[in-house]
């Protein structure tokens, strides 16, 4: 368990590839203002994207624990409607801040433009450096960060879950006389996951 009230270690938003890490995890919270008139369109796009599920290209970025965009019509504590709405992006990932932003810029630039293109000052997702400066300028400090598995990456956690499911399926109810065959089926199914887990430990 990792809990921090002060971001640890090195400066992570200076444009370098360094990160302030809690274990192997790095949090990111970005808040960008946008004209209110675009709120229905962006909400509609994000809702459609949610219904379609996580896209395959995003799933292949196996260093991402979590990524979520929200449209806020007003900030918490505001009693009156403000002039702007806000786009809130929250994420948790393994590795360096700069490499994470570059991955979004280089791998899915069109989707980044569809999401952040409504916000003031968005420079486009390509080339990466202006996009990185834009994210850094709107990145909020994280005062509290919790990581349930601080020493494990996304790939390791996914492998461990598959191993547990396979164990329950093959060995959970196996009778003693069936254990040998059940064990062999279990090992045959999960050997790739066990190898990837051991290789990254």
PDB file of N, CA and C in Angstrom, residues 2 7 13 37-38 42 48 57 71 79 81 100 103 111-112 117 135 141 148-149 152 165 190-191 193:
ATOM      1  N   UNK A   2       0.564   2.186  -0.902  1.00  0.00           N
ATOM      2  CA  UNK A   2       1.312   3.436  -0.967  1.00  0.00           C
ATOM      3  C   UNK A   2       0.350   4.581  -0.725  1.00  0.00           C
ATOM      4  N   UNK A   7       4.003  14.697  -3.266  1.00  0.00           N
ATOM      5  CA  UNK A   7       4.545  13.909  -4.361  1.00  0.00           C
ATOM      6  C   UNK A   7       5.991  13.556  -4.079  1.00  0.00           C
ATOM      7  N   UNK A  13       7.120  16.661 -14.025  1.00  0.00           N
ATOM      8  CA  UNK A  13       6.396  17.420 -15.044  1.00  0.00           C
ATOM      9  C   UNK A  13       7.291  18.464 -15.695  1.00  0.00           C
ATOM     10  N   UNK A  37     -20.588  25.552 -24.859  1.00  0.00           N
ATOM     11  CA  UNK A  37     -21.421  25.119 -25.977  1.00  0.00           C
ATOM     12  C   UNK A  37     -21.025  23.747 -26.522  1.00  0.00           C
ATOM     13  N   UNK A  38     -19.791  23.304 -26.244  1.00  0.00           N
ATOM     14  CA  UNK A  38     -19.347  22.014 -26.761  1.00  0.00           C
ATOM     15  C   UNK A  38     -19.632  20.856 -25.809  1.00  0.00           C
ATOM     16  N   UNK A  42     -19.269  16.731 -26.699  1.00  0.00           N
ATOM     17  CA  UNK A  42     -18.200  15.938 -26.092  1.00  0.00           C
ATOM     18  C   UNK A  42     -18.773  14.853 -25.192  1.00  0.00           C
ATOM     19  N   UNK A  48     -20.622   7.444 -26.196  1.00  0.00           N
ATOM     20  CA  UNK A  48     -20.530   6.453 -27.265  1.00  0.00           C
ATOM     21  C   UNK A  48     -19.268   5.622 -27.120  1.00  0.00           C
ATOM     22  N   UNK A  57      -6.431  -0.560 -29.562  1.00  0.00           N
ATOM     23  CA  UNK A  57      -5.126   0.101 -29.516  1.00  0.00           C
ATOM     24  C   UNK A  57      -4.808   0.602 -28.115  1.00  0.00           C
ATOM     25  N   UNK A  71     -16.669  15.274 -18.191  1.00  0.00           N
ATOM     26  CA  UNK A  71     -16.993  16.666 -18.498  1.00  0.00           C
ATOM     27  C   UNK A  71     -17.693  17.262 -17.284  1.00  0.00           C
ATOM     28  N   UNK A  79     -21.312  27.831  -6.612  1.00  0.00           N
ATOM     29  CA  UNK A  79     -22.760  27.933  -6.444  1.00  0.00           C
ATOM     30  C   UNK A  79     -23.447  28.424  -7.717  1.00  0.00           C
ATOM     31  N   UNK A  81     -23.271  28.962 -12.082  1.00  0.00           N
ATOM     32  CA  UNK A  81     -22.694  28.412 -13.297  1.00  0.00           C
ATOM     33  C   UNK A  81     -21.548  29.296 -13.777  1.00  0.00           C
ATOM     34  N   UNK A 100       4.514   8.346 -21.260  1.00  0.00           N
ATOM     35  CA  UNK A 100       3.073   8.095 -21.279  1.00  0.00           C
ATOM     36  C   UNK A 100       2.365   9.101 -22.177  1.00  0.00           C
ATOM     37  N   UNK A 103       3.081   8.427 -25.784  1.00  0.00           N
ATOM     38  CA  UNK A 103       2.365   7.268 -26.316  1.00  0.00           C
ATOM     39  C   UNK A 103       0.988   7.675 -26.825  1.00  0.00           C
ATOM     40  N   UNK A 111      -7.786  10.441 -31.849  1.00  0.00           N
ATOM     41  CA  UNK A 111      -8.687  10.358 -30.710  1.00  0.00           C
ATOM     42  C   UNK A 111      -8.371  11.443 -29.675  1.00  0.00           C
ATOM     43  N   UNK A 112      -7.092  11.757 -29.501  1.00  0.00           N
ATOM     44  CA  UNK A 112      -6.724  12.846 -28.596  1.00  0.00           C
ATOM     45  C   UNK A 112      -7.295  14.175 -29.092  1.00  0.00           C
ATOM     46  N   UNK A 117      -9.678  18.466 -28.365  1.00  0.00           N
ATOM     47  CA  UNK A 117      -9.817  19.533 -29.345  1.00  0.00           C
ATOM     48  C   UNK A 117     -10.854  20.578 -28.985  1.00  0.00           C
ATOM     49  N   UNK A 135      -0.326  19.403 -21.730  1.00  0.00           N
ATOM     50  CA  UNK A 135      -0.735  18.538 -20.627  1.00  0.00           C
ATOM     51  C   UNK A 135      -0.034  18.963 -19.347  1.00  0.00           C
ATOM     52  N   UNK A 141      -1.365  18.843  -9.266  1.00  0.00           N
ATOM     53  CA  UNK A 141      -0.603  18.066  -8.282  1.00  0.00           C
ATOM     54  C   UNK A 141      -1.522  17.067  -7.590  1.00  0.00           C
ATOM     55  N   UNK A 148      -2.824  -0.222  -4.762  1.00  0.00           N
ATOM     56  CA  UNK A 148      -3.064  -1.498  -4.070  1.00  0.00           C
ATOM     57  C   UNK A 148      -1.905  -2.462  -4.282  1.00  0.00           C
ATOM     58  N   UNK A 149      -1.277  -2.409  -5.460  1.00  0.00           N
ATOM     59  CA  UNK A 149      -0.159  -3.302  -5.778  1.00  0.00           C
ATOM     60  C   UNK A 149       0.998  -2.451  -6.295  1.00  0.00           C
ATOM     61  N   UNK A 152       3.714  -4.026  -8.666  1.00  0.00           N
ATOM     62  CA  UNK A 152       3.270  -4.806  -9.828  1.00  0.00           C
ATOM     63  C   UNK A 152       2.820  -3.885 -10.947  1.00  0.00           C
ATOM     64  N   UNK A 165      -7.845 -17.482 -11.922  1.00  0.00           N
ATOM     65  CA  UNK A 165      -9.054 -18.028 -12.539  1.00  0.00           C
ATOM     66  C   UNK A 165      -8.817 -19.448 -13.043  1.00  0.00           C
ATOM     67  N   UNK A 190      -1.456 -21.824 -18.131  1.00  0.00           N
ATOM     68  CA  UNK A 190      -0.941 -20.572 -17.562  1.00  0.00           C
ATOM     69  C   UNK A 190       0.568 -20.412 -17.708  1.00  0.00           C
ATOM     70  N   UNK A 191       1.248 -21.308 -18.418  1.00  0.00           N
ATOM     71  CA  UNK A 191       2.706 -21.201 -18.443  1.00  0.00           C
ATOM     72  C   UNK A 191       3.185 -19.882 -19.040  1.00  0.00           C
ATOM     73  N   UNK A 193       1.648 -16.985 -18.736  1.00  0.00           N
ATOM     74  CA  UNK A 193       1.472 -15.979 -17.702  1.00  0.00           C
ATOM     75  C   UNK A 193       2.509 -16.124 -16.602  1.00  0.00           C
TER      76      UNK A 193
END
